[in-house]
Amino acid sequence: MERRCPHLMDRTGQDIHAETEELRKQGPVAQVELPGGVLAWSITSYELAKQVLGDERFAKDPRQHWPALINGEIPADWPMITWVVMDNMTTRDNPDHDRLRRVISQGFSARRIESARTLVEGIAKRLLDGLEQVPAGTAIDLKKAYCYPLPASVVCDLFGVPEEARADALKGGEVNVSTTITPEEAEANVEQWHKAMEDLVAEKHVRPGDDLTSLLIARKSADDEVLTDEEMVGTLHLMLGAGSETLMNVLSHAILNLLSHPDQLALIRNGQIGWDAVVEETLRVQSPVAQLPFRFPTEDIELGGVLMRKGDPVMIGFAGIGRDPEVHGETRAEFDITRADKTHLSFGHGVHYCLGAPLARLEASIALPAIFERFPDMRLAVSRDELEPQGTFIMNGHAALPVYLKA
């Protein structure tokens, strides 16, 4: 096997796509160094990622399959510790994963997703009504004012998070995706986030409502299984974090790309192309997650010209997968809603395919046309090159999206 020098991941995420191209120079599977000197692998090939995502030999449970964690080599204040200590279906393997997914999927049926349409429309209207008050010529951060509060409000409403508890409930997910936090911040985040979720579960036991948290506490699956309180806490970690952070980046990237490509925005406005094409092309060219931790080989596996040892941490490089030259050729980095092949894996593949994908697509299909219809003269307040990165190698986004809403 070829020996490769580990690539030190840029904790500040200054240029996600440039870093991906550096990784690709190693081949479809690159060895990387994470915070704390932890060595891992990153997969940027569409075909190999799809293979790994569907291969049960790549386990998800670090408590069972990561020797460094099991042996105590990974400290409680490791900057990425939340990715391995949260207990939910994304860190479980079968049969536990299937059991958890069966229970949780009751809250994500096609009927329930469609019934959320009115909720999403109402939240979008409320946010847009507020933005109407911004004077013409005043720049506003659309990420902070629309792209984040919309999905955050939707997921909090669906799971019954009280208004006064939302900041604490969402804070953990915001910190979780950062790769620049200190060891002290990492350890404190686990404690704070866990307590916020425990408080919510305790509240729903006492005062259940018409929400998914209460539903999951109260209902049983077809196999007469229930979630324990600890599994409920882990599930809330997953749903509140993924349900807000990822769609925020989809929305902001879609808006940025359409404002940067007025010819393509015109195709949308005259009805030649539908909004679903915008969503799928955004998911391809700007996957909201850049590098998703973790999977662990349950045996030594040769893949992409390297030998992954049993227990090695593996990340899926979604930002690179959507731009795989083997799939999308020389135009892979170009945003093009007319592209015939918008193949991507941004919602995953296999048994861990994102349960919230239909809800995310519904939210995007409402939020995007709503803001362009309300503010037809919206334009960027800075050049695209001036936008600052989100500051993480896990997520693919910008720190802010300054726009002028009115002419």
mmCIF file with all atom_site columns, C-alpha atoms in Angstrom, residues 299-398:
data_model
loop_
_atom_site.group_PDB
_atom_site.id
_atom_site.type_symbol
_atom_site.label_atom_id
_atom_site.label_alt_id
_atom_site.label_comp_id
_atom_site.label_asym_id
_atom_site.label_entity_id
_atom_site.label_seq_id
_atom_site.pdbx_PDB_ins_code
_atom_site.Cartn_x
_atom_site.Cartn_y
_atom_site.Cartn_z
_atom_site.occupancy
_atom_site.B_iso_or_equiv
_atom_site.pdbx_formal_charge
_atom_site.auth_seq_id
_atom_site.auth_comp_id
_atom_site.auth_asym_id
_atom_site.auth_atom_id
_atom_site.pdbx_PDB_model_num
ATOM 1   C CA . GLU A 1 299 ? -11.942 -5.109 9.831   1.00 0.00 ? 299 GLU A CA 1
ATOM 2   C CA . ASP A 1 300 ? -8.940  -4.085 7.738   1.00 0.00 ? 300 ASP A CA 1
ATOM 3   C CA . ILE A 1 301 ? -10.331 -2.871 4.399   1.00 0.00 ? 301 ILE A CA 1
ATOM 4   C CA . GLU A 1 302 ? -8.507  -1.833 1.233   1.00 0.00 ? 302 GLU A CA 1
ATOM 5   C CA . LEU A 1 303 ? -10.276 1.054  -0.455  1.00 0.00 ? 303 LEU A CA 1
ATOM 6   C CA . GLY A 1 304 ? -9.166  3.568  -3.049  1.00 0.00 ? 304 GLY A CA 1
ATOM 7   C CA . GLY A 1 305 ? -5.572  2.406  -2.954  1.00 0.00 ? 305 GLY A CA 1
ATOM 8   C CA . VAL A 1 306 ? -5.154  2.624  0.827   1.00 0.00 ? 306 VAL A CA 1
ATOM 9   C CA . LEU A 1 307 ? -5.464  0.148  3.654   1.00 0.00 ? 307 LEU A CA 1
ATOM 10  C CA . MET A 1 308 ? -7.861  1.286  6.331   1.00 0.00 ? 308 MET A CA 1
ATOM 11  C CA . ARG A 1 309 ? -7.133  -0.474 9.590   1.00 0.00 ? 309 ARG A CA 1
ATOM 12  C CA . LYS A 1 310 ? -9.885  -1.805 11.826  1.00 0.00 ? 310 LYS A CA 1
ATOM 13  C CA . GLY A 1 311 ? -11.171 1.049  13.979  1.00 0.00 ? 311 GLY A CA 1
ATOM 14  C CA . ASP A 1 312 ? -9.729  3.921  11.928  1.00 0.00 ? 312 ASP A CA 1
ATOM 15  C CA . PRO A 1 313 ? -12.054 6.974  11.960  1.00 0.00 ? 313 PRO A CA 1
ATOM 16  C CA . VAL A 1 314 ? -13.524 7.719  8.520   1.00 0.00 ? 314 VAL A CA 1
ATOM 17  C CA . MET A 1 315 ? -15.201 10.924 7.347   1.00 0.00 ? 315 MET A CA 1
ATOM 18  C CA . ILE A 1 316 ? -17.425 11.296 4.294   1.00 0.00 ? 316 ILE A CA 1
ATOM 19  C CA . GLY A 1 317 ? -16.327 14.352 2.283   1.00 0.00 ? 317 GLY A CA 1
ATOM 20  C CA . PHE A 1 318 ? -19.707 15.432 0.941   1.00 0.00 ? 318 PHE A CA 1
ATOM 21  C CA . ALA A 1 319 ? -18.394 18.782 -0.342  1.00 0.00 ? 319 ALA A CA 1
ATOM 22  C CA . GLY A 1 320 ? -16.091 16.870 -2.675  1.00 0.00 ? 320 GLY A CA 1
ATOM 23  C CA . ILE A 1 321 ? -18.518 14.093 -3.581  1.00 0.00 ? 321 ILE A CA 1
ATOM 24  C CA . GLY A 1 322 ? -20.916 16.488 -5.317  1.00 0.00 ? 322 GLY A CA 1
ATOM 25  C CA . ARG A 1 323 ? -17.969 17.822 -7.328  1.00 0.00 ? 323 ARG A CA 1
ATOM 26  C CA . ASP A 1 324 ? -16.426 14.468 -8.226  1.00 0.00 ? 324 ASP A CA 1
ATOM 27  C CA . PRO A 1 325 ? -14.776 14.901 -11.654 1.00 0.00 ? 325 PRO A CA 1
ATOM 28  C CA . GLU A 1 326 ? -15.578 11.263 -12.436 1.00 0.00 ? 326 GLU A CA 1
ATOM 29  C CA . VAL A 1 327 ? -19.285 12.115 -12.216 1.00 0.00 ? 327 VAL A CA 1
ATOM 30  C CA . HIS A 1 328 ? -19.600 15.797 -13.175 1.00 0.00 ? 328 HIS A CA 1
ATOM 31  C CA . GLY A 1 329 ? -16.508 16.397 -15.283 1.00 0.00 ? 329 GLY A CA 1
ATOM 32  C CA . GLU A 1 330 ? -14.931 19.766 -15.958 1.00 0.00 ? 330 GLU A CA 1
ATOM 33  C CA . THR A 1 331 ? -18.045 21.747 -14.993 1.00 0.00 ? 331 THR A CA 1
ATOM 34  C CA . ARG A 1 332 ? -18.278 20.118 -11.555 1.00 0.00 ? 332 ARG A CA 1
ATOM 35  C CA . ALA A 1 333 ? -17.642 23.380 -9.660  1.00 0.00 ? 333 ALA A CA 1
ATOM 36  C CA . GLU A 1 334 ? -20.194 25.412 -11.639 1.00 0.00 ? 334 GLU A CA 1
ATOM 37  C CA . PHE A 1 335 ? -23.693 26.138 -10.362 1.00 0.00 ? 335 PHE A CA 1
ATOM 38  C CA . ASP A 1 336 ? -26.024 25.245 -13.226 1.00 0.00 ? 336 ASP A CA 1
ATOM 39  C CA . ILE A 1 337 ? -29.707 24.545 -12.608 1.00 0.00 ? 337 ILE A CA 1
ATOM 40  C CA . THR A 1 338 ? -30.076 23.386 -16.226 1.00 0.00 ? 338 THR A CA 1
ATOM 41  C CA . ARG A 1 339 ? -27.570 20.576 -15.614 1.00 0.00 ? 339 ARG A CA 1
ATOM 42  C CA . ALA A 1 340 ? -29.141 17.245 -16.570 1.00 0.00 ? 340 ALA A CA 1
ATOM 43  C CA . ASP A 1 341 ? -27.228 15.219 -13.986 1.00 0.00 ? 341 ASP A CA 1
ATOM 44  C CA . LYS A 1 342 ? -27.489 16.678 -10.485 1.00 0.00 ? 342 LYS A CA 1
ATOM 45  C CA . THR A 1 343 ? -26.361 13.470 -8.776  1.00 0.00 ? 343 THR A CA 1
ATOM 46  C CA . HIS A 1 344 ? -25.295 13.951 -5.156  1.00 0.00 ? 344 HIS A CA 1
ATOM 47  C CA . LEU A 1 345 ? -25.200 12.141 -1.830  1.00 0.00 ? 345 LEU A CA 1
ATOM 48  C CA . SER A 1 346 ? -25.840 15.138 0.399   1.00 0.00 ? 346 SER A CA 1
ATOM 49  C CA . PHE A 1 347 ? -28.612 13.336 2.289   1.00 0.00 ? 347 PHE A CA 1
ATOM 50  C CA . GLY A 1 348 ? -26.479 10.222 2.586   1.00 0.00 ? 348 GLY A CA 1
ATOM 51  C CA . HIS A 1 349 ? -27.175 6.707  1.327   1.00 0.00 ? 349 HIS A CA 1
ATOM 52  C CA . GLY A 1 350 ? -28.105 3.348  2.744   1.00 0.00 ? 350 GLY A CA 1
ATOM 53  C CA . VAL A 1 351 ? -29.625 2.650  6.157   1.00 0.00 ? 351 VAL A CA 1
ATOM 54  C CA . HIS A 1 352 ? -28.468 6.004  7.561   1.00 0.00 ? 352 HIS A CA 1
ATOM 55  C CA . TYR A 1 353 ? -30.083 8.046  4.764   1.00 0.00 ? 353 TYR A CA 1
ATOM 56  C CA . CYS A 1 354 ? -31.335 11.318 6.255   1.00 0.00 ? 354 CYS A CA 1
ATOM 57  C CA . LEU A 1 355 ? -34.773 10.788 7.763   1.00 0.00 ? 355 LEU A CA 1
ATOM 58  C CA . GLY A 1 356 ? -35.496 14.516 7.495   1.00 0.00 ? 356 GLY A CA 1
ATOM 59  C CA . ALA A 1 357 ? -34.731 14.825 3.771   1.00 0.00 ? 357 ALA A CA 1
ATOM 60  C CA . PRO A 1 358 ? -38.402 15.206 2.713   1.00 0.00 ? 358 PRO A CA 1
ATOM 61  C CA . LEU A 1 359 ? -38.935 17.906 5.340   1.00 0.00 ? 359 LEU A CA 1
ATOM 62  C CA . ALA A 1 360 ? -35.786 19.745 4.268   1.00 0.00 ? 360 ALA A CA 1
ATOM 63  C CA . ARG A 1 361 ? -36.874 19.695 0.629   1.00 0.00 ? 361 ARG A CA 1
ATOM 64  C CA . LEU A 1 362 ? -40.326 20.947 1.630   1.00 0.00 ? 362 LEU A CA 1
ATOM 65  C CA . GLU A 1 363 ? -38.859 23.828 3.639   1.00 0.00 ? 363 GLU A CA 1
ATOM 66  C CA . ALA A 1 364 ? -36.531 24.841 0.815   1.00 0.00 ? 364 ALA A CA 1
ATOM 67  C CA . SER A 1 365 ? -39.328 24.642 -1.758  1.00 0.00 ? 365 SER A CA 1
ATOM 68  C CA . ILE A 1 366 ? -41.312 27.143 0.317   1.00 0.00 ? 366 ILE A CA 1
ATOM 69  C CA . ALA A 1 367 ? -38.583 29.404 1.722   1.00 0.00 ? 367 ALA A CA 1
ATOM 70  C CA . LEU A 1 368 ? -36.747 30.122 -1.531  1.00 0.00 ? 368 LEU A CA 1
ATOM 71  C CA . PRO A 1 369 ? -39.614 31.238 -3.786  1.00 0.00 ? 369 PRO A CA 1
ATOM 72  C CA . ALA A 1 370 ? -41.141 33.153 -0.879  1.00 0.00 ? 370 ALA A CA 1
ATOM 73  C CA . ILE A 1 371 ? -38.158 35.464 -0.383  1.00 0.00 ? 371 ILE A CA 1
ATOM 74  C CA . PHE A 1 372 ? -37.545 36.041 -4.098  1.00 0.00 ? 372 PHE A CA 1
ATOM 75  C CA . GLU A 1 373 ? -41.217 36.858 -4.624  1.00 0.00 ? 373 GLU A CA 1
ATOM 76  C CA . ARG A 1 374 ? -41.298 39.235 -1.646  1.00 0.00 ? 374 ARG A CA 1
ATOM 77  C CA . PHE A 1 375 ? -38.039 40.981 -2.571  1.00 0.00 ? 375 PHE A CA 1
ATOM 78  C CA . PRO A 1 376 ? -37.628 40.840 -6.368  1.00 0.00 ? 376 PRO A CA 1
ATOM 79  C CA . ASP A 1 377 ? -34.888 43.495 -6.301  1.00 0.00 ? 377 ASP A CA 1
ATOM 80  C CA . MET A 1 378 ? -32.759 41.725 -3.679  1.00 0.00 ? 378 MET A CA 1
ATOM 81  C CA . ARG A 1 379 ? -29.030 41.888 -4.397  1.00 0.00 ? 379 ARG A CA 1
ATOM 82  C CA . LEU A 1 380 ? -25.738 41.094 -2.690  1.00 0.00 ? 380 LEU A CA 1
ATOM 83  C CA . ALA A 1 381 ? -24.327 43.860 -0.472  1.00 0.00 ? 381 ALA A CA 1
ATOM 84  C CA . VAL A 1 382 ? -20.731 42.673 -0.971  1.00 0.00 ? 382 VAL A CA 1
ATOM 85  C CA . SER A 1 383 ? -18.932 40.842 -3.724  1.00 0.00 ? 383 SER A CA 1
ATOM 86  C CA . ARG A 1 384 ? -18.969 37.070 -3.501  1.00 0.00 ? 384 ARG A CA 1
ATOM 87  C CA . ASP A 1 385 ? -15.209 37.059 -2.913  1.00 0.00 ? 385 ASP A CA 1
ATOM 88  C CA . GLU A 1 386 ? -15.665 39.163 0.234   1.00 0.00 ? 386 GLU A CA 1
ATOM 89  C CA . LEU A 1 387 ? -17.843 36.605 2.010   1.00 0.00 ? 387 LEU A CA 1
ATOM 90  C CA . GLU A 1 388 ? -16.204 35.058 5.065   1.00 0.00 ? 388 GLU A CA 1
ATOM 91  C CA . PRO A 1 389 ? -16.249 31.280 5.621   1.00 0.00 ? 389 PRO A CA 1
ATOM 92  C CA . GLN A 1 390 ? -18.300 29.690 8.394   1.00 0.00 ? 390 GLN A CA 1
ATOM 93  C CA . GLY A 1 391 ? -15.141 28.758 10.282  1.00 0.00 ? 391 GLY A CA 1
ATOM 94  C CA . THR A 1 392 ? -15.259 24.963 10.343  1.00 0.00 ? 392 THR A CA 1
ATOM 95  C CA . PHE A 1 393 ? -14.207 22.042 8.157   1.00 0.00 ? 393 PHE A CA 1
ATOM 96  C CA . ILE A 1 394 ? -17.355 20.071 9.064   1.00 0.00 ? 394 ILE A CA 1
ATOM 97  C CA . MET A 1 395 ? -19.882 22.469 7.561   1.00 0.00 ? 395 MET A CA 1
ATOM 98  C CA . ASN A 1 396 ? -19.803 24.241 4.205   1.00 0.00 ? 396 ASN A CA 1
ATOM 99  C CA . GLY A 1 397 ? -21.173 27.723 4.571   1.00 0.00 ? 397 GLY A CA 1
ATOM 100 C CA . HIS A 1 398 ? -20.486 31.405 5.085   1.00 0.00 ? 398 HIS A CA 1
#
